[in-house]
C-alpha positions as a Markdown table, in Angstrom:
| # | Residue | x | y | z |
|---|---|---|---|---|
| 1 | Unk | 49.5 | 153.3 | 91.6 |
| 2 | Unk | 52.4 | 153.9 | 93.8 |
| 3 | Unk | 52.1 | 150.2 | 95.1 |
| 4 | Unk | 52.6 | 149.5 | 91.2 |
| 5 | Unk | 55.3 | 151.4 | 90.4 |
| 6 | Unk | 57.2 | 150.0 | 93.4 |
| 7 | Unk | 56.3 | 146.5 | 91.7 |
| 8 | Unk | 57.5 | 147.4 | 88.1 |
| 9 | Unk | 60.1 | 148.3 | 89.8 |
| 10 | Unk | 61.3 | 145.1 | 91.7 |
| 11 | Unk | 60.0 | 143.1 | 88.1 |
| 12 | Unk | 63.3 | 145.1 | 86.5 |
| 13 | Unk | 65.5 | 144.0 | 89.3 |
| 14 | Unk | 64.6 | 140.6 | 89.1 |
| 15 | Unk | 64.5 | 140.2 | 85.3 |
| 16 | Unk | 68.4 | 141.9 | 85.3 |
| 17 | Unk | 69.2 | 139.4 | 88.2 |
| 18 | Unk | 67.7 | 136.3 | 85.9 |
| 19 | Unk | 69.4 | 137.8 | 82.6 |
| 20 | Unk | 73.0 | 138.9 | 83.7 |
| 21 | Unk | 75.2 | 135.9 | 83.5 |
| 22 | Unk | 72.7 | 133.3 | 82.7 |
| 23 | Unk | 75.6 | 130.7 | 82.8 |
| 24 | Unk | 76.3 | 132.1 | 86.4 |
| 25 | Unk | 72.8 | 132.8 | 88.5 |
| 26 | Unk | 73.5 | 134.8 | 91.8 |
| 27 | Unk | 71.5 | 134.6 | 94.3 |
| 28 | Unk | 70.5 | 138.4 | 95.7 |
| 29 | Unk | 71.3 | 139.6 | 99.2 |
| 30 | Unk | 67.9 | 140.9 | 99.6 |
| 31 | Unk | 64.8 | 138.8 | 97.6 |
| 32 | Unk | 62.9 | 141.5 | 95.6 |
| 33 | Unk | 59.2 | 141.2 | 95.3 |
| 34 | Unk | 57.7 | 140.5 | 91.9 |
| 35 | Unk | 54.4 | 141.2 | 90.2 |
| 36 | Unk | 54.6 | 139.3 | 86.5 |
| 37 | Unk | 52.1 | 140.1 | 84.1 |
| 38 | Unk | 51.5 | 137.4 | 81.4 |
| 39 | Unk | 49.2 | 136.3 | 78.7 |
| 40 | Unk | 48.3 | 132.4 | 80.0 |
| 41 | Unk | 45.4 | 131.8 | 79.4 |
| 42 | Unk | 44.7 | 132.1 | 76.2 |
| 43 | Unk | 45.6 | 129.2 | 73.5 |
| 44 | Unk | 49.4 | 129.6 | 73.0 |
| 45 | Unk | 50.7 | 126.3 | 74.7 |
| 46 | Unk | 54.3 | 128.4 | 74.6 |
| 47 | Unk | 52.6 | 130.8 | 77.8 |
| 48 | Unk | 52.2 | 127.7 | 79.7 |
| 49 | Unk | 55.8 | 126.2 | 79.1 |
| 50 | Unk | 57.3 | 130.1 | 80.0 |
| 51 | Unk | 55.0 | 130.1 | 83.5 |
| 52 | Unk | 57.0 | 126.8 | 84.1 |
| 53 | Unk | 60.5 | 128.2 | 83.3 |
| 54 | Unk | 59.2 | 130.8 | 85.7 |
| 55 | Unk | 58.6 | 128.5 | 88.4 |
| 56 | Unk | 62.2 | 127.0 | 88.2 |
| 57 | Unk | 64.1 | 130.6 | 89.5 |
| 58 | Unk | 60.9 | 131.1 | 92.3 |
| 59 | Unk | 64.3 | 131.2 | 94.9 |
| 60 | Unk | 65.8 | 134.3 | 93.2 |
| 61 | Unk | 62.4 | 136.5 | 94.1 |
| 62 | Unk | 59.2 | 136.9 | 96.6 |
| 63 | Unk | 56.6 | 136.0 | 94.0 |
| 64 | Unk | 53.4 | 138.1 | 94.6 |
| 65 | Unk | 51.3 | 137.1 | 91.6 |
| 66 | Unk | 50.2 | 136.8 | 88.4 |
| 67 | Unk | 48.5 | 139.0 | 85.8 |
| 68 | Unk | 46.7 | 137.2 | 83.3 |
| 69 | Unk | 45.7 | 139.1 | 80.3 |
| 70 | Unk | 45.0 | 136.3 | 77.1 |
| 71 | Unk | 44.7 | 138.5 | 74.0 |
| 72 | Unk | 42.7 | 136.1 | 72.1 |
| 73 | Unk | 41.1 | 132.1 | 72.4 |
| 74 | Unk | 38.3 | 130.4 | 74.5 |
| 75 | Unk | 40.0 | 131.1 | 77.5 |
| 76 | Unk | 39.9 | 134.8 | 77.6 |
| 77 | Unk | 36.7 | 135.8 | 78.2 |
| 78 | Unk | 36.9 | 136.8 | 81.8 |
| 79 | Unk | 40.2 | 136.4 | 82.4 |
| 80 | Unk | 41.4 | 139.9 | 80.8 |
| 81 | Unk | 43.6 | 141.3 | 83.9 |
| 82 | Unk | 42.5 | 138.9 | 85.9 |
| 83 | Unk | 44.9 | 138.5 | 89.2 |
| 84 | Unk | 46.4 | 134.7 | 90.0 |
| 85 | Unk | 47.4 | 135.5 | 93.4 |
| 86 | Unk | 50.5 | 133.4 | 95.0 |
| 87 | Unk | 47.7 | 131.7 | 97.9 |
| 88 | Unk | 46.4 | 130.3 | 95.2 |
| 89 | Unk | 49.2 | 128.9 | 92.5 |
| 90 | Unk | 52.1 | 128.3 | 95.4 |
| 91 | Unk | 50.8 | 125.8 | 97.3 |
| 92 | Unk | 50.7 | 123.7 | 94.2 |
| 93 | Unk | 53.7 | 124.7 | 92.7 |
| 94 | Unk | 55.9 | 124.0 | 95.2 |
| 95 | Unk | 54.9 | 120.5 | 95.8 |
| 96 | Unk | 55.8 | 120.5 | 92.1 |
| 97 | Unk | 59.1 | 122.1 | 92.8 |
| 98 | Unk | 60.1 | 119.8 | 95.3 |
| 99 | Unk | 59.4 | 116.6 | 93.5 |
| 100 | Unk | 61.3 | 117.9 | 90.5 |
| 101 | Unk | 64.1 | 118.5 | 93.0 |
| 102 | Unk | 63.8 | 115.4 | 94.6 |
| 103 | Unk | 64.2 | 113.5 | 91.5 |
| 104 | Unk | 67.1 | 115.5 | 90.5 |
| 105 | Unk | 69.5 | 115.6 | 93.7 |
| 106 | Unk | 72.4 | 112.9 | 93.9 |
| 107 | Unk | 73.2 | 110.5 | 96.0 |
| 108 | Unk | 75.9 | 107.2 | 96.7 |
| 109 | Unk | 75.7 | 103.6 | 96.8 |
| 110 | Unk | 78.9 | 102.0 | 98.3 |
| 111 | Unk | 79.2 | 98.5 | 97.4 |
| 112 | Unk | 80.2 | 96.1 | 100.5 |
| 113 | Unk | 80.9 | 92.8 | 101.6 |
| 114 | Unk | 81.6 | 91.2 | 105.0 |
| 115 | Unk | 84.3 | 88.4 | 106.0 |
| 116 | Unk | 84.3 | 86.2 | 105.4 |
| 117 | Unk | 82.5 | 86.7 | 102.3 |
| 118 | Unk | 80.3 | 83.7 | 102.4 |
| 119 | Unk | 76.8 | 85.6 | 102.8 |
| 120 | Unk | 76.8 | 88.0 | 99.8 |
| 121 | Unk | 77.1 | 91.5 | 98.4 |
| 122 | Unk | 76.0 | 94.4 | 100.7 |
| 123 | Unk | 75.2 | 98.3 | 100.0 |
| 124 | Unk | 75.9 | 101.7 | 102.0 |
| 125 | Unk | 74.8 | 105.0 | 101.2 |
| 126 | Unk | 75.8 | 108.2 | 101.7 |
| 127 | Unk | 74.0 | 111.7 | 100.5 |
| 128 | Unk | 77.2 | 113.6 | 100.6 |
| 129 | Unk | 80.1 | 110.7 | 99.7 |
| 130 | Unk | 81.6 | 111.6 | 103.2 |
| 131 | Unk | 78.9 | 110.0 | 105.9 |
| 132 | Unk | 77.8 | 106.3 | 105.2 |
| 133 | Unk | 74.7 | 104.3 | 106.6 |
| 134 | Unk | 74.3 | 100.7 | 105.8 |
| 135 | Unk | 71.2 | 99.2 | 104.0 |
| 136 | Unk | 70.3 | 96.3 | 106.0 |
| 137 | Unk | 70.5 | 92.8 | 104.3 |
| 138 | Unk | 71.8 | 90.7 | 101.5 |
| 139 | Unk | 71.6 | 92.8 | 98.1 |
| 140 | Unk | 72.7 | 89.3 | 96.2 |
| 141 | Unk | 74.3 | 86.2 | 97.5 |
| 142 | Unk | 76.7 | 84.1 | 95.5 |
| 143 | Unk | 75.5 | 82.2 | 93.1 |
| 144 | Unk | 78.9 | 80.8 | 91.7 |
| 145 | Unk | 82.3 | 80.0 | 92.9 |
| 146 | Unk | 84.6 | 77.4 | 93.6 |
| 147 | Unk | 82.9 | 74.3 | 95.9 |
| 148 | Unk | 85.8 | 72.0 | 94.8 |
| 149 | Unk | 89.5 | 71.0 | 95.1 |
| 150 | Unk | 91.3 | 73.1 | 92.4 |
| 151 | Unk | 94.9 | 72.2 | 90.6 |
| 152 | Unk | 97.5 | 74.4 | 91.0 |
| 153 | Unk | 99.1 | 75.5 | 88.1 |
| 154 | Unk | 102.6 | 75.6 | 88.6 |
| 155 | Unk | 103.0 | 72.5 | 90.6 |
| 156 | Unk | 100.0 | 70.1 | 89.7 |
| 157 | Unk | 99.0 | 70.0 | 93.3 |
| 158 | Unk | 95.5 | 69.7 | 93.9 |
| 159 | Unk | 94.3 | 72.0 | 96.7 |
| 160 | Unk | 91.0 | 73.6 | 98.3 |
| 161 | Unk | 91.1 | 77.4 | 98.4 |
| 162 | Unk | 93.0 | 78.5 | 101.4 |
| 163 | Unk | 89.9 | 80.9 | 102.8 |
| 164 | Unk | 86.2 | 79.8 | 102.7 |
| 165 | Unk | 86.9 | 76.3 | 101.4 |
| 166 | Unk | 83.8 | 74.9 | 100.0 |
| 167 | Unk | 81.6 | 77.6 | 100.2 |
| 168 | Unk | 81.1 | 80.1 | 97.4 |
| 169 | Unk | 82.2 | 83.4 | 98.1 |
| 170 | Unk | 81.2 | 87.1 | 96.8 |
| 171 | Unk | 84.0 | 89.8 | 97.6 |
| 172 | Unk | 85.5 | 93.2 | 96.2 |
| 173 | Unk | 82.3 | 94.3 | 94.5 |
| 174 | Unk | 82.6 | 96.7 | 91.5 |
| 175 | Unk | 80.0 | 98.3 | 90.2 |
| 176 | Unk | 79.8 | 100.8 | 87.3 |
| 177 | Unk | 76.7 | 102.2 | 85.3 |
| 178 | Unk | 76.6 | 102.3 | 81.5 |
| 179 | Unk | 75.7 | 104.8 | 79.4 |
| 180 | Unk | 72.4 | 103.2 | 78.7 |
| 181 | Unk | 71.8 | 103.4 | 82.3 |
| 182 | Unk | 72.5 | 99.4 | 83.3 |
| 183 | Unk | 74.2 | 98.8 | 86.1 |
| 184 | Unk | 77.4 | 96.1 | 85.9 |
| 185 | Unk | 78.9 | 94.2 | 88.4 |
| 186 | Unk | 82.1 | 92.0 | 88.6 |
| 187 | Unk | 83.7 | 90.5 | 91.5 |
| 188 | Unk | 86.0 | 87.9 | 93.1 |
| 189 | Unk | 84.8 | 84.5 | 93.7 |
| 190 | Unk | 87.5 | 82.6 | 95.7 |
| 191 | Unk | 90.6 | 84.0 | 97.4 |
| 192 | Unk | 92.5 | 81.0 | 95.7 |
| 193 | Unk | 92.0 | 78.3 | 93.1 |
| 194 | Unk | 89.6 | 80.6 | 90.6 |
| 195 | Unk | 90.4 | 81.7 | 87.2 |
| 196 | Unk | 87.1 | 83.1 | 86.8 |
| 197 | Unk | 85.2 | 86.6 | 87.9 |
| 198 | Unk | 81.5 | 86.6 | 88.6 |
| 199 | Unk | 79.4 | 89.1 | 86.6 |
| 200 | Unk | 75.3 | 90.3 | 86.8 |
| 201 | Unk | 74.0 | 93.3 | 85.5 |
| 202 | Unk | 70.7 | 95.3 | 87.0 |
| 203 | Unk | 68.2 | 98.1 | 85.6 |
| 204 | Unk | 67.4 | 99.1 | 89.4 |
| 205 | Unk | 70.1 | 97.8 | 91.3 |
| 206 | Unk | 67.7 | 95.9 | 93.5 |
| 207 | Unk | 66.7 | 93.0 | 91.1 |
| 208 | Unk | 70.2 | 91.4 | 89.4 |
| 209 | Unk | 70.3 | 89.0 | 86.5 |
| 210 | Unk | 72.0 | 85.8 | 86.9 |
| 211 | Unk | 75.0 | 85.5 | 87.9 |
| 212 | Unk | 77.8 | 84.4 | 85.2 |
| 213 | Unk | 81.5 | 83.4 | 85.1 |
| 214 | Unk | 83.3 | 85.4 | 82.7 |
| 215 | Unk | 86.7 | 83.2 | 82.4 |
| 216 | Unk | 89.7 | 85.2 | 81.0 |
| 217 | Unk | 92.7 | 83.3 | 82.2 |
| 218 | Unk | 91.9 | 80.0 | 80.9 |
| 219 | Unk | 94.8 | 79.6 | 78.9 |
| 220 | Unk | 96.9 | 81.9 | 81.3 |
| 221 | Unk | 98.6 | 79.5 | 84.1 |
| 222 | Unk | 97.3 | 81.0 | 87.4 |
| 223 | Unk | 96.2 | 79.9 | 90.2 |
| 224 | Unk | 93.5 | 83.3 | 91.0 |
| 225 | Unk | 91.5 | 86.2 | 89.3 |
| 226 | Unk | 91.4 | 89.0 | 92.4 |
| 227 | Unk | 89.6 | 92.4 | 93.3 |
| 228 | Unk | 88.3 | 93.1 | 89.4 |
| 229 | Unk | 87.8 | 96.6 | 88.6 |
| 230 | Unk | 85.2 | 98.1 | 86.2 |
| 231 | Unk | 86.0 | 101.2 | 83.8 |
| 232 | Unk | 84.4 | 102.5 | 81.2 |
| 233 | Unk | 86.0 | 105.2 | 79.0 |
| 234 | Unk | 83.1 | 107.3 | 76.9 |
| 235 | Unk | 85.4 | 108.3 | 74.2 |
| 236 | Unk | 85.8 | 104.4 | 73.3 |
| 237 | Unk | 82.6 | 103.5 | 74.4 |
| 238 | Unk | 84.0 | 100.9 | 75.8 |
| 239 | Unk | 84.5 | 98.8 | 79.5 |
| 240 | Unk | 87.6 | 97.6 | 81.1 |
| 241 | Unk | 88.6 | 95.1 | 83.3 |
| 242 | Unk | 91.4 | 95.1 | 85.4 |
| 243 | Unk | 92.0 | 92.3 | 87.8 |
| 244 | Unk | 95.2 | 91.0 | 89.4 |
| 245 | Unk | 96.3 | 87.4 | 88.9 |
| 246 | Unk | 99.4 | 85.5 | 90.3 |
| 247 | Unk | 102.1 | 85.1 | 87.8 |
| 248 | Unk | 104.7 | 82.0 | 87.7 |
| 249 | Unk | 107.1 | 81.7 | 90.3 |
| 250 | Unk | 110.2 | 80.7 | 87.5 |
| 251 | Unk | 109.4 | 84.5 | 86.2 |
| 252 | Unk | 109.6 | 86.3 | 90.1 |
| 253 | Unk | 112.1 | 89.4 | 89.5 |
| 254 | Unk | 114.8 | 89.9 | 92.3 |
| 255 | Unk | 112.0 | 92.8 | 94.1 |
| 256 | Unk | 109.0 | 89.9 | 93.5 |
| 257 | Unk | 111.7 | 87.6 | 96.2 |
| 258 | Unk | 111.5 | 90.5 | 98.6 |
| 259 | Unk | 107.9 | 89.1 | 99.3 |
| 260 | Unk | 106.8 | 86.3 | 101.6 |
| 261 | Unk | 102.9 | 85.9 | 99.5 |
| 262 | Unk | 102.5 | 85.2 | 95.7 |
| 263 | Unk | 103.5 | 87.8 | 93.1 |
| 264 | Unk | 100.8 | 89.4 | 91.5 |
| 265 | Unk | 100.6 | 91.6 | 88.2 |
| 266 | Unk | 97.6 | 93.7 | 86.6 |
| 267 | Unk | 95.6 | 92.4 | 83.9 |
| 268 | Unk | 93.3 | 93.6 | 81.7 |
| 269 | Unk | 90.4 | 92.7 | 79.0 |
| 270 | Unk | 87.7 | 95.0 | 77.3 |
| 271 | Unk | 84.0 | 94.3 | 76.0 |
| 272 | Unk | 81.4 | 96.8 | 74.9 |
| 273 | Unk | 78.8 | 94.3 | 75.7 |
| 274 | Unk | 79.9 | 91.7 | 78.5 |
| 275 | Unk | 79.4 | 88.7 | 76.3 |
| 276 | Unk | 82.8 | 88.8 | 74.2 |
| 277 | Unk | 85.6 | 90.1 | 76.1 |
| 278 | Unk | 89.4 | 90.6 | 74.3 |
| 279 | Unk | 92.3 | 88.2 | 75.1 |
| 280 | Unk | 93.6 | 89.0 | 78.5 |
| 281 | Unk | 97.2 | 91.0 | 79.0 |
| 282 | Unk | 99.2 | 92.5 | 81.2 |
| 283 | Unk | 98.3 | 96.2 | 82.5 |
| 284 | Unk | 100.6 | 97.7 | 84.4 |
| 285 | Unk | 103.5 | 95.7 | 85.4 |
| 286 | Unk | 106.0 | 97.7 | 88.2 |
| 287 | Unk | 108.6 | 94.8 | 88.3 |
| 288 | Unk | 107.2 | 94.1 | 91.7 |
| 289 | Unk | 103.6 | 92.4 | 93.3 |
| 290 | Unk | 100.8 | 94.8 | 92.8 |
| 291 | Unk | 97.4 | 94.6 | 93.1 |
| 292 | Unk | 94.0 | 96.5 | 93.5 |
| 293 | Unk | 94.2 | 98.4 | 90.4 |
| 294 | Unk | 91.8 | 101.5 | 90.1 |
| 295 | Unk | 91.9 | 103.6 | 87.1 |
| 296 | Unk | 90.4 | 107.3 | 87.2 |
| 297 | Unk | 90.0 | 109.3 | 84.2 |
| 298 | Unk | 89.9 | 113.1 | 85.3 |
| 299 | Unk | 90.1 | 114.7 | 81.3 |
| 300 | Unk | 91.2 | 113.9 | 78.2 |
| 301 | Unk | 94.3 | 112.2 | 77.6 |
| 302 | Unk | 94.5 | 112.2 | 81.7 |
| 303 | Unk | 94.0 | 108.8 | 83.5 |
| 304 | Unk | 95.2 | 108.0 | 87.3 |
| 305 | Unk | 95.8 | 104.5 | 88.1 |
| 306 | Unk | 95.5 | 103.8 | 91.8 |
| 307 | Unk | 97.7 | 100.4 | 92.7 |
| 308 | Unk | 98.6 | 98.1 | 96.0 |
| 309 | Unk | 102.2 | 97.5 | 96.1 |
| 310 | Unk | 101.5 | 93.9 | 97.7 |
| 311 | Unk | 105.5 | 93.2 | 98.7 |
| 312 | Unk | 105.4 | 92.1 | 102.1 |
| 313 | Unk | 107.0 | 92.5 | 104.5 |
| 314 | Unk | 107.8 | 96.4 | 105.1 |
| 315 | Unk | 105.5 | 97.5 | 101.8 |
| 316 | Unk | 101.9 | 96.7 | 101.4 |
| 317 | Unk | 101.3 | 100.3 | 100.1 |
| 318 | Unk | 99.5 | 102.6 | 97.8 |
| 319 | Unk | 100.6 | 104.8 | 94.9 |
| 320 | Unk | 99.4 | 106.4 | 91.9 |
| 321 | Unk | 101.1 | 106.4 | 88.5 |
| 322 | Unk | 99.6 | 108.6 | 85.6 |
| 323 | Unk | 98.7 | 107.8 | 81.7 |
| 324 | Unk | 97.5 | 109.7 | 78.6 |
| 325 | Unk | 95.1 | 106.6 | 77.7 |
| 326 | Unk | 93.2 | 103.9 | 79.4 |
| 327 | Unk | 95.6 | 101.3 | 77.9 |
| 328 | Unk | 98.4 | 103.4 | 79.3 |
| 329 | Unk | 101.8 | 103.1 | 80.2 |
| 330 | Unk | 101.4 | 104.5 | 82.8 |
| 331 | Unk | 104.7 | 105.9 | 84.9 |
| 332 | Unk | 105.7 | 108.5 | 87.1 |
| 333 | Unk | 104.5 | 107.4 | 90.5 |
| 334 | Unk | 104.1 | 108.8 | 93.7 |
| 335 | Unk | 104.7 | 108.4 | 96.9 |
| 336 | Unk | 102.9 | 106.2 | 99.0 |
| 337 | Unk | 99.1 | 107.5 | 99.8 |
| 338 | Unk | 97.9 | 105.9 | 102.6 |
| 339 | Unk | 99.6 | 104.2 | 106.0 |
| 340 | Unk | 101.3 | 100.7 | 105.0 |
| 341 | Unk | 99.0 | 97.7 | 105.2 |
| 342 | Unk | 96.4 | 99.5 | 102.8 |
| 343 | Unk | 94.4 | 97.8 | 100.1 |
| 344 | Unk | 91.0 | 98.2 | 97.8 |
| 345 | Unk | 91.2 | 101.6 | 96.6 |
| 346 | Unk | 88.3 | 103.1 | 95.2 |
| 347 | Unk | 87.7 | 107.0 | 94.3 |
| 348 | Unk | 85.1 | 109.5 | 94.5 |
| 349 | Unk | 85.0 | 113.6 | 93.0 |
| 350 | Unk | 83.4 | 115.5 | 95.1 |
| 351 | Unk | 80.6 | 118.6 | 93.7 |
| 352 | Unk | 83.4 | 120.6 | 94.4 |
| 353 | Unk | 85.4 | 119.1 | 92.5 |
| 354 | Unk | 87.9 | 117.6 | 95.5 |
| 355 | Unk | 88.5 | 113.6 | 95.2 |
| 356 | Unk | 88.9 | 111.1 | 98.1 |
| 357 | Unk | 90.0 | 108.0 | 97.3 |
| 358 | Unk | 88.4 | 105.5 | 100.3 |
| 359 | Unk | 90.9 | 102.2 | 101.0 |
| 360 | Unk | 90.8 | 99.4 | 103.4 |
| 361 | Unk | 93.4 | 99.9 | 106.2 |
| 362 | Unk | 93.4 | 95.9 | 107.4 |
| 363 | Unk | 95.9 | 96.1 | 110.0 |
| 364 | Unk | 95.1 | 97.9 | 112.3 |
| 365 | Unk | 91.2 | 97.5 | 111.2 |
| 366 | Unk | 89.8 | 100.4 | 109.8 |
| 367 | Unk | 88.3 | 101.9 | 106.6 |
| 368 | Unk | 89.5 | 105.7 | 105.8 |
| 369 | Unk | 90.1 | 107.9 | 102.7 |
| 370 | Unk | 92.9 | 110.5 | 101.9 |
| 371 | Unk | 91.8 | 113.6 | 99.8 |
| 372 | Unk | 93.6 | 115.5 | 97.1 |
| 373 | Unk | 92.8 | 118.0 | 93.9 |
| 374 | Unk | 96.1 | 117.1 | 92.0 |
| 375 | Unk | 96.9 | 113.3 | 93.1 |
| 376 | Unk | 100.5 | 114.6 | 94.2 |
| 377 | Unk | 99.7 | 115.7 | 97.7 |
| 378 | Unk | 97.5 | 113.9 | 99.6 |
| 379 | Unk | 96.0 | 114.6 | 103.5 |
| 380 | Unk | 94.1 | 112.3 | 105.5 |
| 381 | Unk | 90.1 | 112.6 | 105.4 |
| 382 | Unk | 89.9 | 110.2 | 108.2 |
| 383 | Unk | 88.0 | 113.3 | 110.7 |
| 384 | Unk | 86.2 | 113.8 | 107.7 |
| 385 | Unk | 84.2 | 110.0 | 106.8 |
| 386 | Unk | 82.4 | 108.1 | 108.5 |
| 387 | Unk | 81.9 | 104.3 | 107.9 |
| 388 | Unk | 80.2 | 101.1 | 109.1 |
| 389 | Unk | 82.9 | 99.1 | 111.0 |
| 390 | Unk | 81.6 | 95.9 | 109.1 |
| 391 | Unk | 82.2 | 97.4 | 105.6 |
| 392 | Unk | 84.9 | 95.8 | 103.2 |
| 393 | Unk | 86.2 | 97.5 | 100.3 |
| 394 | Unk | 83.9 | 98.0 | 96.8 |
| 395 | Unk | 83.2 | 100.8 | 94.8 |
| 396 | Unk | 81.3 | 103.6 | 94.8 |
| 397 | Unk | 78.4 | 104.8 | 91.8 |
| 398 | Unk | 76.4 | 108.4 | 92.2 |
| 399 | Unk | 72.8 | 107.8 | 91.3 |
| 400 | Unk | 69.9 | 109.8 | 91.4 |
| 401 | Unk | 68.0 | 110.4 | 95.3 |
| 402 | Unk | 64.8 | 108.8 | 94.1 |
| 403 | Unk | 66.2 | 105.8 | 93.2 |
| 404 | Unk | 68.0 | 105.5 | 96.8 |
| 405 | Unk | 64.4 | 105.6 | 98.5 |
| 406 | Unk | 63.4 | 102.6 | 96.4 |
| 407 | Unk | 66.6 | 100.6 | 97.2 |
| 408 | Unk | 66.0 | 101.7 | 100.4 |
| 409 | Unk | 62.5 | 100.3 | 100.7 |
| 410 | Unk | 63.8 | 97.1 | 99.3 |
| 411 | Unk | 66.3 | 96.8 | 101.8 |
| 412 | Unk | 63.9 | 97.1 | 104.7 |
| 413 | Unk | 62.1 | 93.9 | 103.4 |
| 414 | Unk | 65.6 | 91.6 | 103.3 |
| 415 | Unk | 66.5 | 89.8 | 106.5 |
| 416 | Unk | 69.9 | 91.3 | 107.8 |
| 417 | Unk | 72.5 | 88.9 | 109.2 |
């Protein structure tokens, strides 16, 4: 009787823990031992559901057993006040709970490529978005792209691409998952001479659709379409694709003329289905050579655009600008957020709300990151992150651990190079 009273007391404590502050459950310092009484065993399916719900909270108390006392139904005979001890039930539920837990855990995929970008897209993976490992093999080789000379849009000269000529490329792969679960991918198909970007889709990140050319600059003079980045706005239910393209040298500003390379601006198009696209328009124009725009939504009417100042020499820095809409306008540029010779930014938010902005430090060669919570102050995260040396910039997508397990198994069958 004393033991039963003790169980009743601990049951009260456990129920208090479960019901108080239901939105912010706190694990008690001392785990109480609990015996639960239930009328499971009758004909009401709600009782079975209630026990399943109970099992979801067994990390908050020590479940000693269940007393089944069904009041009616065909199953009640011989089951009244039957003690279902934990040794008989917890083994099965521990396995079920672990399965549910594993299914719900999240992981991260980082799209990647290796120079000279002719073999195709690769993946990195992580469980915390800080420490990354390589998935072996090429996930998707380039099947589209330039294999012939192009005509310079401004001089009329016939030229070969100055990087990997006569070869197809897949670089700057940008990935995003749509609301229906489909993954969408865009990429740069050539260093120069390409007026389109590549596109493919996938349901599982393993099997990709046939690659397509998305022509967005056919009617606008330029010699390249670089680093397309994907963004999906839930409120507008619209995909944005932001990229960089060379502008006519006749339109260079004084700031453009400070640099020694071709000058670019950010452009964009939108789509709902990746079949039809709005006409290409200028996206953000700071008045100087700029590329690699990566868009972040922190909250409604709170957008951050990470951009590379591509003037050289003396520049080549990343900075942020802010807007109230994914269409812009963007203003209030920050100071540079990384060392000189940084490019290819992408951002990921950690579970505690902190943001990491990864980027390619290409001179000297290093892949690194900075952290921020307000996008006003930025702290080096180099000592906190680890990235394989061969990785080149892509973007990060959050997935379920169960999907990552399938990708890892598929990666083991690929031939690495």
